[in-house]
Amino acid sequence: MAEFTSNSVEEYFKGKTILVTGATGFLTKVFVEKILRVQPNIKRLYLLVRASNPDVALQRLHTEVFGKELFKIQREKWGEKFSSFLSEKVVAVAGDVSLHNFGIKDQILVKEMLEEIEIIVHSAATVTFDERYDIAMGTNTMGAYNAINFAKMCPRIEVFLFVSTGLIPEEPFRMGQTIKTSSKLDISLEKQLIEEKLSDIQTRNANEKTITSMMKELGTTRANLHGWQDTYAFTKAMGEMVVTSTKGNIPLIITRPTAIIGTHSEPFEGWIEGVRTIDFVFVEYFKGAITSFVGNPEIILDLIPVDMVANSMIIALLVHSKNNSSNNLIYHIGTSFDDKNTEKLRMAIKGVGSVEREFNLDPKSIDWKDYLMNVHFPGLVKYSMQPKM
Ligand SMILES: NC(=O)c1ccc[n+]([C@@H]2O[C@H](COP(=O)([O-])OP(=O)(O)OC[C@H]3O[C@@H](n4cnc5c(N)ncnc54)[C@H](OP(=O)(O)O)[C@@H]3O)[C@@H](O)[C@H]2O)c1
């Protein structure tokens, strides 16, 4: 492991150009906020937003990202200069990861991005467990393929970080690997099945509701056939396979967080967006819609605060850069199961000045009762249960 100093993170990100996909997402907001807070002297952040044109992308960034309470410390720090700081550092890119080159129409912008980008953080995904198979395949599998292909065209690329998911050994998937060893997975065949199903449904003049239901069912059936419990995790795993097998020489990091919940401490305690994973149960309980639920006290509920996930991503990028490694590295970011690689990240910054404290990625440091009762649940009520204006 390389040696680090208190300034290693700042030094690493100084003058860097980063592309982040899924920029309006929960996790990426926290990642972007932290990067801008610890190193305002990055060169540029290209933030890919699903939008029909750059104006809509910019508008979405302002309302759904920088306008959120999450950025209040940044707003206080910069005051009236916050807008000009953002204009200087951030470029809103209208795009869709399911398309080649993200479907970006402005070719001059594409050329600039290809020339400048040094780091790609690919986080865009559909996280709906029972998503339509065609949409999940397009976003989670082909989206990853399009992102790594974009990276391969960037001459200055240093690293590609793919945010994935899953409770599996901390090892890369091999192309065609399945969880059920008796089944055989061929991604081209899966795509063909989707096309055939869609054309079959269309010939029957099915309405949108029927198409959605049939495509959801197809996804669940194919996921279960190969041993995954849902379409989301299955299509993300296929995304890992295509990235790993087509990346060429691009240094790759894959992070696999478990169920991500509200901030533990940064930029402040308890920030969360929407109702996610197990929080659905808590919210129904708070509303009084359910008064109890059946659970197995022996089962480990693997939750991880979003700021620790963002910290892990940042430290993984740093460690990777110093080790100059071209191996794929998988980092499980959670609180139970296989995380030997993530432990190496924790060891790399152990005792390094303020880095260990400022980039806390050790879930063992969490007082879970205090965090859940006094931070996460109040945050859930404050940020996720208020009626929309
Ligand atoms: N949340 C968790 O518990 C969890 C756990 C493990 C792993 N992960 C992984 O972490 C990453 C972020 O998750 P999250 O919870 O932050 O998700 P999220 O809030 O739902 O954000 C997903 C982002 O992806 C964008 N996106 C979806 N389809 C797209 C497309 N076709 N083109 C461009 N952008 C698209 C969304 O844009 P719109 O705003 O337009 O929808 C949104 O910005 C994902 O890769 C997910 O698989 C999450």
Short mmCIF file of C-alpha atoms and ligand atoms in Angstrom, two decimals:
data_model
loop_
_atom_site.label_atom_id
_atom_site.label_comp_id
_atom_site.label_asym_id
_atom_site.label_seq_id
_atom_site.Cartn_x
_atom_site.Cartn_y
_atom_site.Cartn_z
CA MET A 1 0.00 0.00 0.00
CA ALA A 2 1.17 3.47 -0.82
CA GLU A 3 1.98 6.09 1.78
CA PHE A 4 -0.46 8.93 2.18
CA THR A 5 -0.34 12.32 3.81
CA SER A 6 -3.05 14.63 5.14
CA ASN A 7 -3.16 16.36 1.75
CA SER A 8 -3.22 13.31 -0.50
CA VAL A 9 -6.90 13.57 -1.41
CA GLU A 10 -6.72 17.28 -2.19
CA GLU A 11 -3.56 16.77 -4.22
CA TYR A 12 -5.06 13.89 -6.17
CA PHE A 13 -8.23 15.73 -7.19
CA LYS A 14 -6.56 19.10 -7.85
CA GLY A 15 -6.98 20.03 -11.52
CA LYS A 16 -8.80 16.79 -12.34
CA THR A 17 -11.65 16.44 -14.82
CA ILE A 18 -14.33 13.97 -13.81
CA LEU A 19 -17.42 12.68 -15.57
CA VAL A 20 -20.21 11.54 -13.28
CA THR A 21 -23.26 9.75 -14.69
CA GLY A 22 -26.55 9.63 -12.81
CA ALA A 23 -25.83 13.10 -11.47
CA THR A 24 -29.34 13.66 -10.12
CA GLY A 25 -29.13 10.45 -8.07
CA PHE A 26 -29.01 10.13 -4.28
CA LEU A 27 -25.47 8.76 -4.02
CA THR A 28 -23.86 10.98 -6.66
CA LYS A 29 -25.18 14.14 -5.01
CA VAL A 30 -23.32 13.23 -1.84
CA PHE A 31 -20.21 12.28 -3.84
CA VAL A 32 -20.25 15.53 -5.84
CA GLU A 33 -20.87 17.63 -2.72
CA LYS A 34 -17.88 16.07 -0.98
CA ILE A 35 -15.55 16.45 -3.96
CA LEU A 36 -16.46 20.14 -4.32
CA ARG A 37 -16.04 20.65 -0.57
CA VAL A 38 -12.65 18.98 -0.18
CA GLN A 39 -11.17 20.11 -3.47
CA PRO A 40 -12.83 23.15 -5.06
CA ASN A 41 -9.80 23.33 -7.35
CA ILE A 42 -10.83 20.43 -9.48
CA LYS A 43 -10.70 21.45 -13.13
CA ARG A 44 -14.15 20.34 -14.25
CA LEU A 45 -17.07 18.13 -13.37
CA TYR A 46 -19.08 16.91 -16.31
CA LEU A 47 -22.41 15.87 -14.82
CA LEU A 48 -24.53 13.67 -17.08
CA VAL A 49 -28.22 14.27 -16.56
CA ARG A 50 -31.11 12.54 -18.31
CA ALA A 51 -32.59 15.44 -20.24
CA SER A 52 -33.76 16.38 -23.71
CA ASN A 53 -31.34 19.30 -24.02
CA PRO A 54 -28.55 21.09 -22.09
CA ASP A 55 -30.90 23.77 -20.73
CA VAL A 56 -33.15 21.15 -19.17
CA ALA A 57 -30.07 19.32 -17.84
CA LEU A 58 -28.78 22.53 -16.23
CA GLN A 59 -32.18 23.33 -14.79
CA ARG A 60 -32.41 19.83 -13.29
CA LEU A 61 -28.95 20.20 -11.75
CA HIS A 62 -29.88 23.50 -10.14
CA THR A 63 -33.19 22.36 -8.72
CA GLU A 64 -32.53 18.66 -8.00
CA VAL A 65 -28.87 18.81 -6.98
CA PHE A 66 -27.34 22.16 -6.03
CA GLY A 67 -30.63 23.58 -4.76
CA LYS A 68 -31.00 20.82 -2.17
CA GLU A 69 -30.35 21.32 1.52
CA LEU A 70 -27.43 18.90 1.10
CA PHE A 71 -25.47 21.79 -0.46
CA LYS A 72 -26.23 24.31 2.30
CA ILE A 73 -22.64 24.28 3.60
CA GLN A 74 -21.37 25.02 0.10
CA ARG A 75 -23.92 27.80 -0.34
CA GLU A 76 -22.93 29.34 3.00
CA LYS A 77 -19.24 29.08 2.15
CA TRP A 78 -19.50 30.65 -1.31
CA GLY A 79 -22.36 33.07 -0.64
CA GLU A 80 -23.30 34.97 -3.77
CA LYS A 81 -20.31 33.48 -5.61
CA PHE A 82 -21.80 29.96 -5.47
CA SER A 83 -23.41 30.31 -8.90
CA SER A 84 -20.25 31.55 -10.57
CA PHE A 85 -18.21 28.83 -8.83
CA LEU A 86 -20.61 26.22 -10.24
CA SER A 87 -20.57 27.79 -13.71
CA GLU A 88 -16.80 27.63 -13.72
CA LYS A 89 -16.51 24.04 -12.51
CA VAL A 90 -19.64 22.21 -13.60
CA VAL A 91 -20.85 21.35 -17.09
CA ALA A 92 -24.38 19.95 -17.37
CA VAL A 93 -24.44 17.26 -20.04
CA ALA A 94 -27.81 16.16 -21.40
CA GLY A 95 -27.62 12.46 -22.11
CA ASP A 96 -28.93 8.96 -21.72
CA VAL A 97 -26.59 6.14 -20.75
CA SER A 98 -28.53 3.58 -22.74
CA LEU A 99 -27.28 5.27 -25.96
CA HIS A 100 -23.88 5.22 -27.67
CA ASN A 101 -21.85 8.24 -26.50
CA PHE A 102 -24.78 8.81 -24.11
CA GLY A 103 -26.73 10.22 -27.06
CA ILE A 104 -25.00 13.60 -26.60
CA LYS A 105 -25.99 15.70 -29.59
CA ASP A 106 -23.36 18.44 -29.32
CA GLN A 107 -20.32 16.92 -31.05
CA ILE A 108 -18.04 19.78 -29.97
CA LEU A 109 -18.92 18.98 -26.37
CA VAL A 110 -18.23 15.28 -26.95
CA LYS A 111 -14.79 16.15 -28.36
CA GLU A 112 -13.99 18.36 -25.36
CA MET A 113 -15.14 15.69 -22.93
CA LEU A 114 -13.09 12.98 -24.64
CA GLU A 115 -10.00 15.19 -24.59
CA GLU A 116 -10.29 16.27 -20.95
CA ILE A 117 -11.81 13.47 -18.88
CA GLU A 118 -9.45 11.68 -16.50
CA ILE A 119 -11.90 9.94 -14.17
CA ILE A 120 -15.32 8.45 -14.92
CA VAL A 121 -17.71 7.61 -12.10
CA HIS A 122 -20.52 5.60 -13.63
CA SER A 123 -23.43 5.54 -11.21
CA ALA A 124 -26.52 5.94 -13.43
CA ALA A 125 -28.91 3.05 -13.04
CA THR A 126 -32.50 2.10 -12.68
CA VAL A 127 -32.73 0.79 -9.13
CA THR A 128 -36.27 -0.54 -9.35
CA PHE A 129 -36.00 -4.20 -8.38
CA ASP A 130 -38.73 -5.40 -10.76
CA GLU A 131 -37.95 -2.96 -13.60
CA ARG A 132 -39.04 -3.80 -17.16
CA TYR A 133 -36.36 -6.09 -18.57
CA ASP A 134 -35.79 -3.95 -21.67
CA ILE A 135 -35.31 -0.80 -19.58
CA ALA A 136 -33.08 -2.48 -17.00
CA MET A 137 -30.98 -4.11 -19.73
CA GLY A 138 -30.69 -0.76 -21.58
CA THR A 139 -29.75 1.24 -18.49
CA ASN A 140 -27.85 -1.11 -16.21
CA THR A 141 -26.14 -3.44 -18.67
CA MET A 142 -25.84 -1.49 -21.92
CA GLY A 143 -25.41 1.74 -19.94
CA ALA A 144 -22.28 0.27 -18.38
CA TYR A 145 -21.12 -0.89 -21.83
CA ASN A 146 -21.64 2.58 -23.33
CA ALA A 147 -19.83 4.21 -20.40
CA ILE A 148 -16.74 1.98 -20.65
CA ASN A 149 -16.67 2.51 -24.41
CA PHE A 150 -16.73 6.26 -23.80
CA ALA A 151 -13.82 5.82 -21.35
CA LYS A 152 -11.85 3.90 -23.98
CA MET A 153 -11.99 6.94 -26.26
CA CYS A 154 -10.58 9.29 -23.58
CA PRO A 155 -6.78 9.50 -24.04
CA ARG A 156 -6.25 10.94 -20.54
CA ILE A 157 -8.42 8.42 -18.71
CA GLU A 158 -6.87 7.24 -15.46
CA VAL A 159 -9.64 5.21 -13.92
CA PHE A 160 -13.23 4.09 -14.44
CA LEU A 161 -15.29 3.59 -11.29
CA PHE A 162 -18.47 1.57 -11.72
CA VAL A 163 -20.99 1.70 -8.88
CA SER A 164 -22.59 -1.72 -8.76
CA THR A 165 -24.46 -3.74 -6.19
CA GLY A 166 -24.76 -7.21 -4.73
CA LEU A 167 -24.12 -9.53 -1.82
CA ILE A 168 -21.60 -11.87 -3.37
CA PRO A 169 -17.90 -12.67 -2.90
CA GLU A 170 -15.63 -9.66 -3.40
CA GLU A 171 -14.52 -10.95 -6.79
CA PRO A 172 -15.28 -9.90 -10.36
CA PHE A 173 -17.95 -11.72 -12.33
CA ARG A 174 -16.70 -13.71 -15.29
CA MET A 175 -18.59 -13.22 -18.54
CA GLY A 176 -21.52 -15.63 -18.54
CA GLN A 177 -21.18 -16.49 -14.85
CA THR A 178 -24.43 -17.20 -13.04
CA ILE A 179 -25.43 -17.70 -9.43
CA LYS A 180 -27.23 -20.91 -10.30
CA THR A 181 -24.42 -23.04 -11.62
CA SER A 182 -26.81 -25.17 -13.67
CA SER A 183 -27.79 -22.27 -15.97
CA LYS A 184 -25.92 -20.71 -18.88
CA LEU A 185 -25.94 -16.95 -19.41
CA ASP A 186 -25.42 -15.37 -22.82
CA ILE A 187 -26.05 -11.61 -22.74
CA SER A 188 -26.59 -11.40 -26.54
CA LEU A 189 -29.24 -14.07 -26.18
CA GLU A 190 -30.89 -12.12 -23.37
CA LYS A 191 -31.02 -9.04 -25.62
CA GLN A 192 -32.47 -11.13 -28.41
CA LEU A 193 -35.13 -12.48 -26.07
CA ILE A 194 -36.11 -8.93 -25.15
CA GLU A 195 -36.42 -7.91 -28.80
CA GLU A 196 -38.45 -10.99 -29.67
CA LYS A 197 -40.76 -10.48 -26.71
CA LEU A 198 -41.30 -6.82 -27.55
CA SER A 199 -42.11 -7.54 -31.18
CA ASP A 200 -44.41 -10.38 -30.15
CA ILE A 201 -46.29 -8.09 -27.75
CA GLN A 202 -46.50 -5.34 -30.35
CA THR A 203 -48.06 -7.64 -32.95
CA ARG A 204 -50.80 -8.28 -30.41
CA ASN A 205 -51.46 -4.52 -30.14
CA ALA A 206 -51.06 -4.65 -26.38
CA ASN A 207 -51.53 -1.46 -24.41
CA GLU A 208 -48.73 0.16 -22.40
CA LYS A 209 -49.86 -1.37 -19.13
CA THR A 210 -49.75 -4.87 -20.59
CA ILE A 211 -46.35 -4.27 -22.19
CA THR A 212 -44.95 -3.05 -18.87
CA SER A 213 -46.34 -5.99 -16.98
CA MET A 214 -45.06 -8.55 -19.50
CA MET A 215 -41.60 -7.00 -19.70
CA LYS A 216 -41.38 -6.90 -15.90
CA GLU A 217 -42.35 -10.53 -15.74
CA LEU A 218 -39.74 -11.44 -18.36
CA GLY A 219 -37.02 -9.72 -16.32
CA THR A 220 -37.95 -11.49 -13.11
CA THR A 221 -38.18 -14.85 -14.88
CA ARG A 222 -34.76 -14.48 -16.50
CA ALA A 223 -33.17 -13.19 -13.28
CA ASN A 224 -34.58 -16.10 -11.27
CA LEU A 225 -33.55 -18.59 -13.97
CA HIS A 226 -29.93 -17.56 -13.52
CA GLY A 227 -30.13 -17.38 -9.74
CA TRP A 228 -30.66 -13.67 -9.11
CA GLN A 229 -33.64 -12.62 -7.05
CA ASP A 230 -34.52 -9.56 -9.12
CA THR A 231 -34.05 -7.89 -12.48
CA TYR A 232 -32.12 -4.98 -10.99
CA ALA A 233 -29.30 -7.03 -9.43
CA PHE A 234 -29.21 -9.32 -12.48
CA THR A 235 -28.81 -6.49 -15.01
CA LYS A 236 -26.21 -4.76 -12.80
CA ALA A 237 -24.23 -8.01 -12.64
CA MET A 238 -24.37 -8.24 -16.44
CA GLY A 239 -23.16 -4.61 -16.49
CA GLU A 240 -20.13 -5.71 -14.46
CA MET A 241 -19.51 -8.56 -16.88
CA VAL A 242 -19.53 -6.36 -19.98
CA VAL A 243 -17.35 -3.71 -18.35
CA THR A 244 -14.82 -6.22 -17.08
CA SER A 245 -14.61 -8.10 -20.36
CA THR A 246 -14.47 -5.10 -22.70
CA LYS A 247 -12.47 -2.54 -20.71
CA GLY A 248 -9.16 -3.21 -22.49
CA ASN A 249 -6.41 -1.36 -20.59
CA ILE A 250 -8.69 0.96 -18.66
CA PRO A 251 -8.03 0.73 -14.90
CA LEU A 252 -11.29 -0.33 -13.32
CA ILE A 253 -12.76 -0.08 -9.84
CA ILE A 254 -16.11 -1.65 -9.01
CA THR A 255 -17.80 -0.59 -5.78
CA ARG A 256 -20.68 -2.67 -4.50
CA PRO A 257 -22.55 -0.87 -1.74
CA THR A 258 -25.24 -2.70 0.19
CA ALA A 259 -28.49 -0.87 1.12
CA ILE A 260 -27.59 2.83 1.23
CA ILE A 261 -29.29 5.03 3.83
CA GLY A 262 -29.00 8.61 5.09
CA THR A 263 -25.81 10.48 5.95
CA HIS A 264 -24.04 9.50 9.14
CA SER A 265 -22.25 12.80 9.61
CA GLU A 266 -21.39 14.61 6.38
CA PRO A 267 -22.02 17.23 5.25
CA PHE A 268 -24.41 17.02 8.20
CA GLU A 269 -26.28 14.22 9.95
CA GLY A 270 -29.37 12.51 8.62
CA TRP A 271 -29.75 13.84 5.08
CA ILE A 272 -31.59 11.45 2.81
CA GLU A 273 -33.68 11.59 -0.31
CA GLY A 274 -36.74 9.52 -1.07
CA VAL A 275 -37.72 6.29 0.61
CA ARG A 276 -35.29 3.51 -0.16
CA THR A 277 -34.81 -0.19 0.51
CA ILE A 278 -35.76 -1.13 4.10
CA ASP A 279 -36.89 2.44 4.82
CA PHE A 280 -40.22 1.58 3.18
CA VAL A 281 -40.99 -0.56 6.23
CA PHE A 282 -39.92 2.13 8.71
CA VAL A 283 -41.96 4.81 6.93
CA GLU A 284 -45.11 2.68 6.95
CA TYR A 285 -44.50 2.06 10.66
CA PHE A 286 -44.05 5.79 11.37
CA LYS A 287 -47.28 6.53 9.48
CA GLY A 288 -49.08 3.93 11.57
CA ALA A 289 -49.98 1.94 8.48
CA ILE A 290 -48.30 -1.07 10.06
CA THR A 291 -47.86 -1.57 13.77
CA SER A 292 -45.46 -4.47 13.65
CA PHE A 293 -43.68 -6.66 11.17
CA VAL A 294 -42.29 -10.15 11.26
CA GLY A 295 -38.53 -10.44 11.28
CA ASN A 296 -35.79 -12.86 12.10
CA PRO A 297 -33.57 -11.32 14.80
CA GLU A 298 -30.68 -13.49 13.60
CA ILE A 299 -30.71 -11.99 10.10
CA ILE A 300 -28.15 -9.26 9.46
CA LEU A 301 -29.65 -6.10 8.01
CA ASP A 302 -26.86 -4.69 5.90
CA LEU A 303 -27.19 -0.92 5.75
CA ILE A 304 -24.53 1.67 4.99
CA PRO A 305 -24.73 5.47 5.34
CA VAL A 306 -24.41 7.27 2.02
CA ASP A 307 -21.52 9.50 3.16
CA MET A 308 -19.46 6.39 3.93
CA VAL A 309 -20.14 5.08 0.43
CA ALA A 310 -19.00 8.40 -1.09
CA ASN A 311 -15.88 8.36 1.14
CA SER A 312 -15.10 4.81 0.06
CA MET A 313 -15.36 5.81 -3.60
CA ILE A 314 -12.99 8.74 -3.06
CA ILE A 315 -10.44 6.68 -1.15
CA ALA A 316 -10.68 3.84 -3.67
CA LEU A 317 -9.84 6.33 -6.45
CA LEU A 318 -6.93 7.68 -4.42
CA VAL A 319 -5.49 4.30 -3.45
CA HIS A 320 -5.88 3.06 -7.00
CA SER A 321 -4.00 6.08 -8.38
CA LYS A 322 -1.07 5.60 -6.00
CA ASN A 323 -0.82 1.89 -6.57
CA ASN A 324 -0.99 2.43 -10.31
CA SER A 325 -2.77 -0.89 -10.51
CA SER A 326 -4.38 -2.11 -13.71
CA ASN A 327 -6.21 -4.95 -11.96
CA ASN A 328 -9.94 -4.79 -11.45
CA LEU A 329 -10.69 -4.16 -7.86
CA ILE A 330 -14.04 -4.85 -6.29
CA TYR A 331 -14.94 -3.09 -3.08
CA HIS A 332 -17.87 -4.25 -1.02
CA ILE A 333 -19.19 -1.32 0.96
CA GLY A 334 -21.41 -2.56 3.72
CA THR A 335 -21.50 -3.73 7.25
CA SER A 336 -21.39 -7.59 7.03
CA PHE A 337 -20.12 -10.39 4.61
CA ASP A 338 -16.76 -10.30 2.39
CA ASP A 339 -14.94 -6.87 2.41
CA LYS A 340 -11.25 -7.71 2.42
CA ASN A 341 -10.53 -5.18 -0.31
CA THR A 342 -12.40 -2.39 1.44
CA GLU A 343 -10.46 -3.25 4.60
CA LYS A 344 -7.30 -2.54 2.59
CA LEU A 345 -8.68 0.94 1.87
CA ARG A 346 -9.29 1.47 5.58
CA MET A 347 -5.75 0.32 6.37
CA ALA A 348 -4.28 2.59 3.67
CA ILE A 349 -5.54 5.70 5.44
CA LYS A 350 -5.26 4.45 9.00
CA GLY A 351 -3.50 7.01 11.14
CA VAL A 352 -2.92 9.35 8.18
CA GLY A 353 -3.43 12.78 9.72
CA SER A 354 -6.98 14.01 9.22
CA VAL A 355 -7.73 11.70 6.26
CA GLU A 356 -8.95 8.81 8.39
CA ARG A 357 -11.38 11.14 10.19
CA GLU A 358 -12.48 13.21 7.19
CA PHE A 359 -13.02 10.19 4.95
CA ASN A 360 -14.47 7.82 7.50
CA LEU A 361 -15.34 4.57 5.76
CA ASP A 362 -15.39 2.32 8.77
CA PRO A 363 -18.90 1.12 9.63
CA LYS A 364 -17.50 -0.28 12.89
CA SER A 365 -17.20 3.32 14.07
CA ILE A 366 -21.01 3.67 13.95
CA ASP A 367 -23.02 3.50 17.15
CA TRP A 368 -25.95 1.90 15.33
CA LYS A 369 -28.60 2.47 17.95
CA ASP A 370 -27.71 6.14 18.26
CA TYR A 371 -27.37 6.58 14.51
CA LEU A 372 -30.70 4.91 13.69
CA MET A 373 -32.73 6.45 16.51
CA ASN A 374 -31.24 9.94 16.61
CA VAL A 375 -29.96 10.49 13.09
CA HIS A 376 -31.43 8.27 10.41
CA PHE A 377 -35.06 8.01 11.54
CA PRO A 378 -35.42 11.76 12.27
CA GLY A 379 -33.76 12.42 8.88
CA LEU A 380 -36.21 10.09 7.19
CA VAL A 381 -39.13 11.93 8.74
CA LYS A 382 -37.67 15.35 7.91
CA TYR A 383 -36.51 14.77 4.33
CA SER A 384 -38.54 11.87 3.00
CA MET A 385 -41.94 12.06 4.65
CA GLN A 386 -42.84 15.70 4.13
CA PRO A 387 -45.68 16.27 1.65
CA LYS A 388 -44.40 17.51 -1.71
CA MET A 389 -45.11 21.24 -2.32
N1 LIG B 1 -29.46 3.07 -3.16
C1 LIG B 1 -28.94 1.92 -2.78
O1 LIG B 1 -29.29 1.37 -1.72
C2 LIG B 1 -27.90 1.24 -3.63
C3 LIG B 1 -27.31 0.08 -3.16
C4 LIG B 1 -26.32 -0.54 -3.92
C5 LIG B 1 -25.91 0.03 -5.12
N2 LIG B 1 -26.50 1.16 -5.56
C6 LIG B 1 -26.05 1.71 -6.84
O2 LIG B 1 -25.67 3.06 -6.63
C7 LIG B 1 -25.94 3.83 -7.79
C8 LIG B 1 -26.74 5.05 -7.41
O3 LIG B 1 -27.94 4.62 -6.77
P1 LIG B 1 -28.95 5.68 -6.18
O4 LIG B 1 -29.66 5.06 -5.05
O5 LIG B 1 -28.25 6.97 -5.99
O6 LIG B 1 -29.98 5.76 -7.40
P2 LIG B 1 -30.97 6.92 -7.84
O7 LIG B 1 -31.13 7.95 -6.79
O8 LIG B 1 -32.19 6.25 -8.37
O9 LIG B 1 -30.18 7.57 -9.05
C9 LIG B 1 -30.06 6.95 -10.29
C10 LIG B 1 -29.56 7.97 -11.26
O10 LIG B 1 -29.40 7.34 -12.54
C11 LIG B 1 -30.03 8.17 -13.51
N3 LIG B 1 -30.47 7.41 -14.67
C12 LIG B 1 -31.35 6.38 -14.71
N4 LIG B 1 -31.50 5.97 -15.97
C13 LIG B 1 -30.71 6.75 -16.74
C14 LIG B 1 -30.43 6.83 -18.13
N5 LIG B 1 -31.00 5.98 -19.00
N6 LIG B 1 -29.55 7.76 -18.57
C15 LIG B 1 -28.97 8.61 -17.70
N7 LIG B 1 -29.18 8.60 -16.38
C16 LIG B 1 -30.05 7.68 -15.90
C17 LIG B 1 -31.21 8.78 -12.77
O11 LIG B 1 -31.68 9.89 -13.50
P3 LIG B 1 -33.17 10.46 -13.34
O12 LIG B 1 -33.10 11.45 -12.22
O13 LIG B 1 -33.45 11.06 -14.66
O14 LIG B 1 -34.06 9.29 -13.03
C18 LIG B 1 -30.52 9.14 -11.46
O15 LIG B 1 -29.75 10.31 -11.60
C19 LIG B 1 -26.65 2.90 -8.77
O16 LIG B 1 -25.72 2.45 -9.72
C20 LIG B 1 -27.12 1.74 -7.91
O17 LIG B 1 -27.19 0.55 -8.64
C21 LIG B 1 -27.48 1.80 -4.85
#
